[in-house]
Amino acid sequence: MAAEALAAEAVASRLARQEEDIRWLWAEVHRLRDEQLTAPDRCQAEGPCLTREVAQLRAENRELRHRLYRLRLCLEEELSHQARLEGAERAEAGRGAAGAQPPPSQSPEEDVRKEIEPDNEVKKPPNFMKERLKLFEILKKDHQLLLAIYEKKEDSSDVITVRVADGRTVKGEAWKTTPYQVAAEISQELAETTVVAKVNGELWDLDRPLEGDATVELLTFEDEEAQAVYWHSSAHVLGEALELHYGGLLCCSPPGDGGFHYDVYVEDRAVSSAELPVLESLCQAIIKEQQPFERLEVSTEVLLDLFKYNKFKCRILKEKVDTPTTTVYRCGPLVELCKGPHIRHTGNIKIIKIFKNSLAYWEDNPEMEMLQRVYGVSFPDEQRMAAWEELQEEARARDHRTIGKEQELFFFHDLSPGSCFFLPRGAFIYNTLIDFIREQHHQRNFTEVLSPNMYSCKLWEASGHWQHYSENMFTFDIDKDTFALKPMNCPGHCLMFAHRPRSWREMPIRLADFGVLHRNEPSGALSGLTRVRRFQQDDAHIFCTVGQIEEEIKGCLQFLQSVYSTFGFSFQLNLSTRPENFLGEIELWDEAEKQLRNSLMEFGKPWKINPGDGAFYGPKIDIEIKDALGRYHQCATIQLDFQLPIRFNLTYVSKDGDDKKNPVIIHQAILGSVERMIAILLENYGGKWPFWLSPCQVMVIPVGPTCEKYALQISSDFFEEGFMADVDLDHGCTLNNKIRNAQLAQYNFIFVVGEKEETNNAVNVRTRDNKIHGEISVTSAINKLKNLKQSRTLNAEEEF
Ligand SMILES: [Zn+2]
Ligand SMILES: [Zn+2]
């Protein structure tokens, strides 16, 4: 017998022994698990507690599975080598014989080929796909074998109780019953519209068997978490299409904002937007095939082998995965490293659109590989897609970069990328916003300070920015010392707190600062006013005692309520609590979180909790505002900080004479970056600024040349009263055209003046929406406009 066959035989017998070992281990694991489950004092909260012995056995089991996988792989190779040899021998022998037929059976590789070729796009798939699929199938067989052994062992089925979120209960079988079956038992329609399940609070594939008693929620597309799963699954479809079309290396598809995108590395070319329709029809073919998503849990070592063709996946495995096993999902020919969960099969995606591509970098780092990013969106029905398309159209029309140019608000120049030039009208909006907040600060007992723009790196070392943030700071040398432009105001405010001894009597100290900040954003990330290098914030820091947190947070919440309702924004509140890597005393965290909860309760608006999502230095309240297009933006910050006072050794003398008390810092910003807020407001209003913020408040139009002098006089009267007033003296334009132009330019009020108005010292008022208020005396018009400006109403044109 040939040496290969001997080796294969040896491998097969080792394999048999290994399988025996696994069988024993598996049985042992379950015996121990049952013992554990029936133990009277088992702790409910942690689910089935596993003894150290089981954990050890599980680890061994994993080890064995890995060995088994390697052995099967060797065996497979040996056997196919053997088959090739035998085939060659047969061919050799048959060469002499007449009418010899080619070998009738297809190789497994050819099967793979056939499966991955969509009907319309016949391309040669990259080699790694075949290899990868073969390994996946081997792993799957092992997995099924283990399940089969378990089932054989457990003759009497393990009955479990499944509580569905609506209150009813269903009986099922452990490791068999799936959430999909649970849904189907209630109604087939429910089963078909459910996107994903939530089992005991954890998102769960609909076809993944339940492992014990469970509470199951069935989430449809209306649910935000289900939407994320739906779009994430659609990203796999796009990934599959990208691999088939470009043969590139898939990198990752981080969750997007309404839709999905995939980053792919294609060495020798770029994705062209002309290819998007091809990708879209590939996606449609994949959807038509209703490819199931199959989940497998595999050891990291095996995965490194499975993804050896892809350096990016290997990086993720080596740098990001710290568990001994992780999951992969197969969908058609695509096998992806992924935590899941997913929809059941690609056929659940009813309509998909691949609409945009751009460049990206691995980990957003321009020093790393350049990647091609392709964007898509998908929906379970046509109506939702139509609504989405309408929204995109609307968002394009409202893009702040376009309107900013049309209204002559601001521009950017290559000679200072990421730093905006605000023209007079833009500067008016900017300053009006700051004045608004300044007035609010004053009402709420914040005092404004001015602090330096550049500091020695010693300050940044003390604050920790040097260690964690230096690559985002602009640094330069002065007198042998390294300096940096401030990316935030907090460390400077700490120096202000520390410059003299502090007593409990003066707490809380609330410092506000509109100082200019600089952050070194990569040039590829700069985008209009939403991502800039130079900006100002309505930044404030409250230094208070632990006991004052509740009251101060209540103040912050009322502050943001008052500002956001003025803008017409609704908002959502989330409390982010202690993360695993927290610093400081746990009692302090508990106390602070209790007070944050109390402030939120008293504030009275609904809020949610994000457990473990706080910063390592303190809990925070996340605020998301919703704009006119239903998009969410995070602008405000309400963040507690226990660490900065310690780093700067900030102390105050407490009521009982303790002079070593650390204050707590609350970082507060309501607008956040003024630049970014202008972009959000501009897009929210679509350029139709409310009167108080409008850089085009009044346009005066004379009916003819004889009234020009009066028109000029009126314009300057209103300007002197503090309004943005202009006059249109263009002789080449008819009166009606002038009115129309002023309306298109979004002048809130248009004053038409003729001889009659001049005689009466009056103006004839109409609005940008062509509401005609008629003749009114100048004094009365000035008073009305002053009141409208002061009230910051969103509806001045109607209320006039
Ligand atoms: Zn996935
Ligand atoms: Zn701060």
Coordinates of C-alpha atoms in Angstrom, one line a residue, residues 188-582:
Q188 CA -46.8 31.9 10.8
E189 CA -47.2 35.6 10.0
L190 CA -45.3 36.5 13.2
A191 CA -42.6 34.0 12.3
E192 CA -42.1 35.5 8.9
T193 CA -42.0 39.1 10.0
T194 CA -39.7 38.5 13.0
V195 CA -36.2 39.7 12.2
V196 CA -34.4 38.5 15.2
A197 CA -35.1 37.2 18.7
K198 CA -33.9 38.4 22.1
V199 CA -33.3 35.5 24.4
N200 CA -33.0 36.4 28.1
G201 CA -32.0 39.9 27.0
E202 CA -29.4 38.7 24.4
L203 CA -29.9 39.1 20.7
W204 CA -30.2 35.6 19.2
D205 CA -30.4 34.0 15.8
L206 CA -34.0 32.8 15.0
D207 CA -32.6 29.4 14.1
R208 CA -30.3 29.0 17.0
P209 CA -31.7 26.4 19.5
L210 CA -32.6 27.6 22.9
E211 CA -30.3 26.1 25.6
G212 CA -32.7 26.1 28.6
D213 CA -35.7 27.9 30.1
A214 CA -35.9 31.3 28.4
T215 CA -37.7 34.5 28.0
V216 CA -38.0 35.2 24.3
E217 CA -38.8 38.5 22.6
L218 CA -39.6 38.5 18.9
L219 CA -38.3 41.7 17.3
T220 CA -39.7 43.0 14.0
F221 CA -38.2 45.6 11.7
E222 CA -39.9 48.4 13.7
D223 CA -37.5 47.7 16.5
E224 CA -34.2 49.6 16.3
E225 CA -32.1 46.6 17.4
A226 CA -33.8 44.4 14.8
Q227 CA -33.1 47.1 12.1
A228 CA -29.4 47.0 13.0
V229 CA -29.4 43.2 12.7
Y230 CA -31.3 43.4 9.3
W231 CA -28.8 45.9 7.9
H232 CA -25.8 44.0 9.4
S233 CA -27.1 40.9 7.6
S234 CA -27.5 42.8 4.4
A235 CA -23.8 43.8 4.8
H236 CA -22.9 40.1 4.5
V237 CA -24.8 40.0 1.2
L238 CA -22.8 43.0 0.0
G239 CA -19.6 41.4 1.3
E240 CA -20.4 38.3 -0.7
A241 CA -20.9 40.4 -3.8
L242 CA -17.7 42.3 -3.3
E243 CA -15.7 39.1 -2.9
L244 CA -17.3 37.7 -6.0
H245 CA -16.8 40.8 -8.1
Y246 CA -13.4 42.0 -7.0
G247 CA -11.9 39.0 -5.3
G248 CA -10.7 41.5 -2.7
L249 CA -10.1 41.0 1.0
L250 CA -13.1 41.9 3.2
C251 CA -12.2 44.0 6.1
C252 CA -15.2 44.9 8.3
S253 CA -18.6 46.4 8.2
P254 CA -19.1 48.5 11.3
P255 CA -22.7 49.5 12.2
G256 CA -23.8 52.4 10.1
D257 CA -26.3 55.2 10.6
G258 CA -29.4 54.0 8.8
G259 CA -28.1 51.3 6.3
F260 CA -24.8 49.5 6.1
H261 CA -21.4 49.7 4.5
Y262 CA -18.6 47.3 3.9
D263 CA -14.8 48.0 3.6
V264 CA -12.9 45.9 1.2
Y265 CA -9.2 45.8 0.3
V266 CA -8.6 45.5 -3.4
E267 CA -4.9 45.7 -4.1
D268 CA -4.6 46.9 -7.6
R269 CA -7.7 49.0 -8.3
A270 CA -10.5 51.2 -6.9
V271 CA -14.2 50.6 -6.8
S272 CA -15.9 52.8 -9.4
S273 CA -19.4 54.2 -8.9
A274 CA -20.2 52.8 -12.4
E275 CA -19.9 49.3 -10.9
L276 CA -22.5 49.9 -8.1
P277 CA -25.4 48.6 -10.3
V278 CA -23.4 45.4 -11.0
L279 CA -22.9 44.9 -7.2
E280 CA -26.6 45.6 -6.7
S281 CA -27.7 42.9 -9.1
L282 CA -25.2 40.5 -7.6
C283 CA -26.8 41.2 -4.2
Q284 CA -30.2 40.6 -5.7
A285 CA -29.1 37.3 -7.0
I286 CA -27.8 36.4 -3.6
I287 CA -31.1 37.4 -2.0
K288 CA -33.0 35.3 -4.5
E289 CA -31.0 32.2 -3.5
Q290 CA -32.3 32.5 0.1
Q291 CA -28.9 31.5 1.5
P292 CA -29.2 30.6 5.1
F293 CA -26.9 32.1 7.8
E294 CA -25.2 29.2 9.5
R295 CA -23.5 29.8 12.8
L296 CA -20.5 28.0 14.2
E297 CA -18.4 28.5 17.3
V298 CA -14.7 27.9 16.6
S299 CA -11.4 28.2 18.5
T300 CA -9.3 31.3 17.6
E301 CA -6.5 29.0 16.5
V302 CA -8.6 27.3 13.9
L303 CA -10.0 30.7 12.8
L304 CA -6.5 32.0 12.2
D305 CA -6.1 29.0 9.8
L306 CA -9.5 29.6 8.2
F307 CA -8.7 33.2 7.5
K308 CA -5.0 32.8 6.8
Y309 CA -5.5 34.4 3.3
N310 CA -6.8 37.6 4.9
K311 CA -4.4 39.7 6.9
F312 CA -7.2 42.0 8.2
K313 CA -9.2 39.1 9.7
C314 CA -6.0 37.8 11.3
R315 CA -5.3 41.2 12.8
I316 CA -8.8 41.3 14.3
L317 CA -8.3 37.8 15.7
K318 CA -5.0 38.6 17.2
E319 CA -5.7 42.1 18.4
K320 CA -9.4 42.2 19.2
V321 CA -10.5 38.7 20.2
D322 CA -9.6 37.8 23.7
T323 CA -11.9 34.8 24.1
P324 CA -10.7 31.2 23.4
T325 CA -13.5 30.7 20.8
T326 CA -15.5 33.0 18.6
T327 CA -18.2 32.6 16.0
V328 CA -18.2 32.5 12.2
Y329 CA -21.2 32.6 10.0
R330 CA -21.6 31.1 6.6
C331 CA -23.9 32.6 4.0
G332 CA -23.6 31.2 0.5
P333 CA -19.9 30.9 -0.3
L334 CA -19.1 33.7 2.3
V335 CA -17.7 32.7 5.6
E336 CA -17.3 35.7 7.9
L337 CA -15.8 36.2 11.3
C338 CA -18.8 37.7 13.1
K339 CA -20.5 37.8 16.5
G340 CA -23.9 37.8 14.9
P341 CA -26.8 37.5 15.1
H342 CA -28.4 37.6 11.7
I343 CA -31.7 37.2 9.9
R344 CA -32.5 33.6 8.9
H345 CA -31.6 33.7 5.3
T346 CA -30.8 36.3 2.6
G347 CA -34.3 35.9 1.2
N348 CA -35.6 37.9 4.3
I349 CA -34.2 41.0 2.6
K350 CA -36.9 42.1 0.2
I351 CA -35.3 45.2 -1.4
I352 CA -31.7 46.3 -1.5
K353 CA -29.9 49.3 -2.9
I354 CA -26.2 49.9 -3.3
F355 CA -25.9 53.6 -3.6
K356 CA -22.5 55.1 -2.7
N357 CA -18.8 54.3 -2.5
S358 CA -15.9 56.2 -0.9
L359 CA -12.3 55.7 0.3
A360 CA -11.5 54.6 3.8
Y361 CA -8.5 53.5 5.8
W362 CA -8.0 50.5 8.0
E363 CA -9.0 51.7 11.5
D364 CA -9.5 55.2 10.1
N365 CA -5.7 55.6 10.1
P366 CA -4.3 57.2 6.9
E367 CA -0.9 55.5 7.7
M368 CA -2.6 52.1 7.2
E369 CA -4.0 50.4 4.1
M370 CA -6.4 52.3 1.9
L371 CA -9.8 50.5 1.6
Q372 CA -12.8 50.8 -0.7
R373 CA -16.0 51.5 1.2
V374 CA -19.3 50.6 -0.4
Y375 CA -22.7 51.7 1.1
G376 CA -26.1 50.1 0.9
V377 CA -29.5 50.1 2.4
S378 CA -32.2 47.4 2.5
F379 CA -35.8 47.1 3.6
P380 CA -38.6 44.5 4.1
D381 CA -40.9 46.5 1.8
E382 CA -41.1 48.9 -1.1
Q383 CA -42.9 51.7 0.9
R384 CA -40.0 51.9 3.4
M385 CA -37.5 52.1 0.5
A386 CA -39.5 54.9 -1.1
A387 CA -39.7 56.8 2.1
W388 CA -35.9 56.4 2.5
E389 CA -35.3 57.7 -1.0
E390 CA -37.4 60.7 -0.4
L391 CA -35.5 61.4 2.8
Q392 CA -32.2 61.1 1.0
E393 CA -33.4 63.6 -1.6
E394 CA -34.5 66.0 1.1
A395 CA -31.2 65.6 3.0
R396 CA -29.2 66.3 -0.2
A397 CA -31.2 69.4 -0.8
R398 CA -30.6 70.6 2.8
D399 CA -26.9 69.8 2.9
H400 CA -25.3 72.5 5.0
R401 CA -22.3 72.8 2.6
T402 CA -24.7 73.7 -0.3
I403 CA -26.9 76.1 1.6
G404 CA -24.0 77.6 3.4
K405 CA -22.6 78.6 0.1
E406 CA -25.9 79.8 -1.3
Q407 CA -26.6 82.0 1.7
E408 CA -23.0 83.2 1.9
L409 CA -22.5 82.0 5.4
F410 CA -19.0 80.4 5.3
F411 CA -16.4 78.7 3.2
F412 CA -13.3 76.6 3.6
H413 CA -9.9 77.2 2.0
D414 CA -7.1 74.8 1.2
L415 CA -4.7 77.0 3.0
S416 CA -6.3 76.1 6.4
P417 CA -8.1 72.8 6.0
G418 CA -10.7 72.0 8.6
S419 CA -10.9 75.6 9.9
C420 CA -13.9 77.5 8.7
F421 CA -14.1 81.1 7.4
F422 CA -17.4 82.6 8.7
L423 CA -18.6 85.4 6.4
P424 CA -20.6 88.3 8.0
R425 CA -23.9 86.4 7.8
G426 CA -22.4 83.1 9.2
A427 CA -20.6 85.1 11.9
F428 CA -24.0 86.7 12.9
I429 CA -25.5 83.2 13.4
Y430 CA -22.4 82.1 15.3
N431 CA -22.5 85.1 17.7
T432 CA -26.3 84.9 18.1
L433 CA -25.9 81.4 19.3
I434 CA -23.1 82.3 21.7
D435 CA -25.1 85.3 23.0
F436 CA -28.1 83.0 23.6
I437 CA -26.0 80.6 25.7
R438 CA -24.2 83.4 27.4
E439 CA -27.6 84.7 28.6
Q440 CA -28.5 81.2 29.8
H441 CA -25.2 80.9 31.6
H442 CA -25.9 84.2 33.4
Q443 CA -29.4 83.2 34.4
R444 CA -28.1 79.9 35.8
N445 CA -25.2 81.3 37.8
F446 CA -22.4 80.2 35.5
T447 CA -19.5 82.7 35.3
E448 CA -17.6 83.2 32.1
V449 CA -13.8 82.9 32.1
L450 CA -11.1 83.3 29.4
S451 CA -8.3 80.8 29.4
P452 CA -5.1 80.3 27.3
N453 CA -5.1 78.5 24.0
M454 CA -1.7 76.9 24.4
Y455 CA -0.1 75.1 27.3
S456 CA 3.1 73.3 28.0
C457 CA 2.9 69.6 27.6
K458 CA 3.4 69.3 31.4
L459 CA -0.3 70.3 31.7
W460 CA -1.3 67.6 29.2
E461 CA 0.8 65.1 31.1
A462 CA -1.0 65.9 34.3
S463 CA -4.4 65.7 32.7
G464 CA -3.6 62.4 30.9
H465 CA -4.1 63.9 27.4
W466 CA -0.5 63.5 26.5
Q467 CA -0.7 59.7 27.1
H468 CA -4.1 59.1 25.5
Y469 CA -4.8 62.0 23.1
S470 CA -1.5 63.5 21.9
E471 CA -2.0 62.3 18.3
N472 CA -5.1 64.5 18.1
M473 CA -3.2 67.6 19.4
F474 CA -1.3 70.2 17.5
T475 CA 2.1 70.5 19.2
F476 CA 5.1 72.8 18.6
D477 CA 8.3 73.9 20.5
I478 CA 8.8 77.1 22.4
D479 CA 12.1 77.7 24.3
K480 CA 13.0 74.0 24.4
D481 CA 9.6 73.1 25.8
T482 CA 6.9 71.4 23.9
F483 CA 3.5 73.1 23.8
A484 CA 0.1 72.1 22.5
L485 CA -3.0 73.9 21.4
K486 CA -5.8 73.0 23.7
P487 CA -8.3 70.3 22.5
M488 CA -10.5 71.0 25.5
N489 CA -10.8 73.5 28.3
C490 CA -11.0 71.3 31.4
P491 CA -7.3 71.2 32.4
G492 CA -7.1 75.0 32.2
H493 CA -10.2 75.3 34.4
C494 CA -8.6 72.9 36.9
L495 CA -5.7 75.4 37.2
M496 CA -8.2 78.1 37.8
F497 CA -9.9 76.1 40.6
A498 CA -6.5 75.4 42.1
H499 CA -5.0 78.9 42.0
R500 CA -6.1 79.6 45.6
P501 CA -7.6 77.6 48.5
R502 CA -11.2 76.8 48.1
S503 CA -14.0 76.4 50.7
W504 CA -17.3 74.5 50.7
R505 CA -19.0 77.9 51.0
E506 CA -18.2 78.8 47.4
M507 CA -19.2 75.5 45.9
P508 CA -20.5 74.8 43.3
I509 CA -18.2 76.8 41.1
R510 CA -19.5 77.0 37.6
L511 CA -17.0 78.2 34.9
A512 CA -18.1 78.8 31.3
D513 CA -15.6 79.2 28.5
F514 CA -16.2 79.7 24.7
G515 CA -12.4 79.3 24.0
V516 CA -11.2 78.2 20.6
L517 CA -10.2 74.5 20.5
H518 CA -8.1 72.7 18.0
R519 CA -8.1 69.0 17.3
N520 CA -5.9 67.3 14.7
E521 CA -8.5 65.4 12.7
P522 CA -7.1 63.4 9.8
S523 CA -7.6 65.4 6.5
G524 CA -9.6 62.5 5.1
A525 CA -12.1 62.8 7.9
L526 CA -12.8 66.5 7.6
S527 CA -16.3 67.2 6.4
G528 CA -17.9 70.6 6.2
L529 CA -18.8 72.0 9.6
T530 CA -19.5 68.5 11.1
R531 CA -15.8 67.5 11.4
V532 CA -13.4 70.4 11.8
R533 CA -10.0 71.1 13.3
R534 CA -10.9 74.5 14.8
F535 CA -14.0 75.0 16.8
Q536 CA -15.6 76.6 19.9
Q537 CA -17.8 75.0 22.4
D538 CA -20.3 76.3 24.9
D539 CA -18.1 74.6 27.4
A540 CA -18.6 74.7 31.1
H541 CA -17.3 72.9 34.2
I542 CA -19.1 72.6 37.5
F543 CA -16.9 72.0 40.5
C544 CA -19.1 70.7 43.2
T545 CA -19.3 68.4 46.3
V546 CA -20.5 64.9 46.0
G547 CA -23.7 65.9 47.8
Q548 CA -24.4 68.6 45.2
I549 CA -24.4 66.3 42.2
E550 CA -28.2 65.7 42.0
E551 CA -29.1 69.4 42.1
E552 CA -26.4 70.3 39.6
I553 CA -27.5 67.6 37.1
K554 CA -31.1 68.7 37.5
G555 CA -29.9 72.2 36.5
C556 CA -28.0 70.8 33.5
L557 CA -31.1 68.9 32.3
Q558 CA -33.3 72.0 32.6
F559 CA -30.6 74.0 30.8
L560 CA -30.6 71.7 27.8
Q561 CA -34.4 71.4 27.8
S562 CA -34.7 75.2 27.6
V563 CA -32.1 75.4 24.7
Y564 CA -33.4 72.5 22.7
S565 CA -37.0 73.5 22.9
T566 CA -36.0 76.9 21.7
F567 CA -34.5 75.3 18.6
G568 CA -37.6 73.0 18.3
F569 CA -35.6 69.8 18.9
S570 CA -37.0 66.8 20.8
F571 CA -34.3 64.7 22.6
Q572 CA -33.6 61.3 24.2
L573 CA -31.8 60.7 27.4
N574 CA -29.6 57.8 28.4
L575 CA -27.8 57.2 31.6
S576 CA -24.4 55.4 31.1
T577 CA -23.2 53.7 34.2
R578 CA -20.0 52.2 35.6
P579 CA -17.9 50.3 33.1
E580 CA -15.7 47.3 33.9
N581 CA -12.5 49.3 33.7
F582 CA -13.7 52.1 36.1

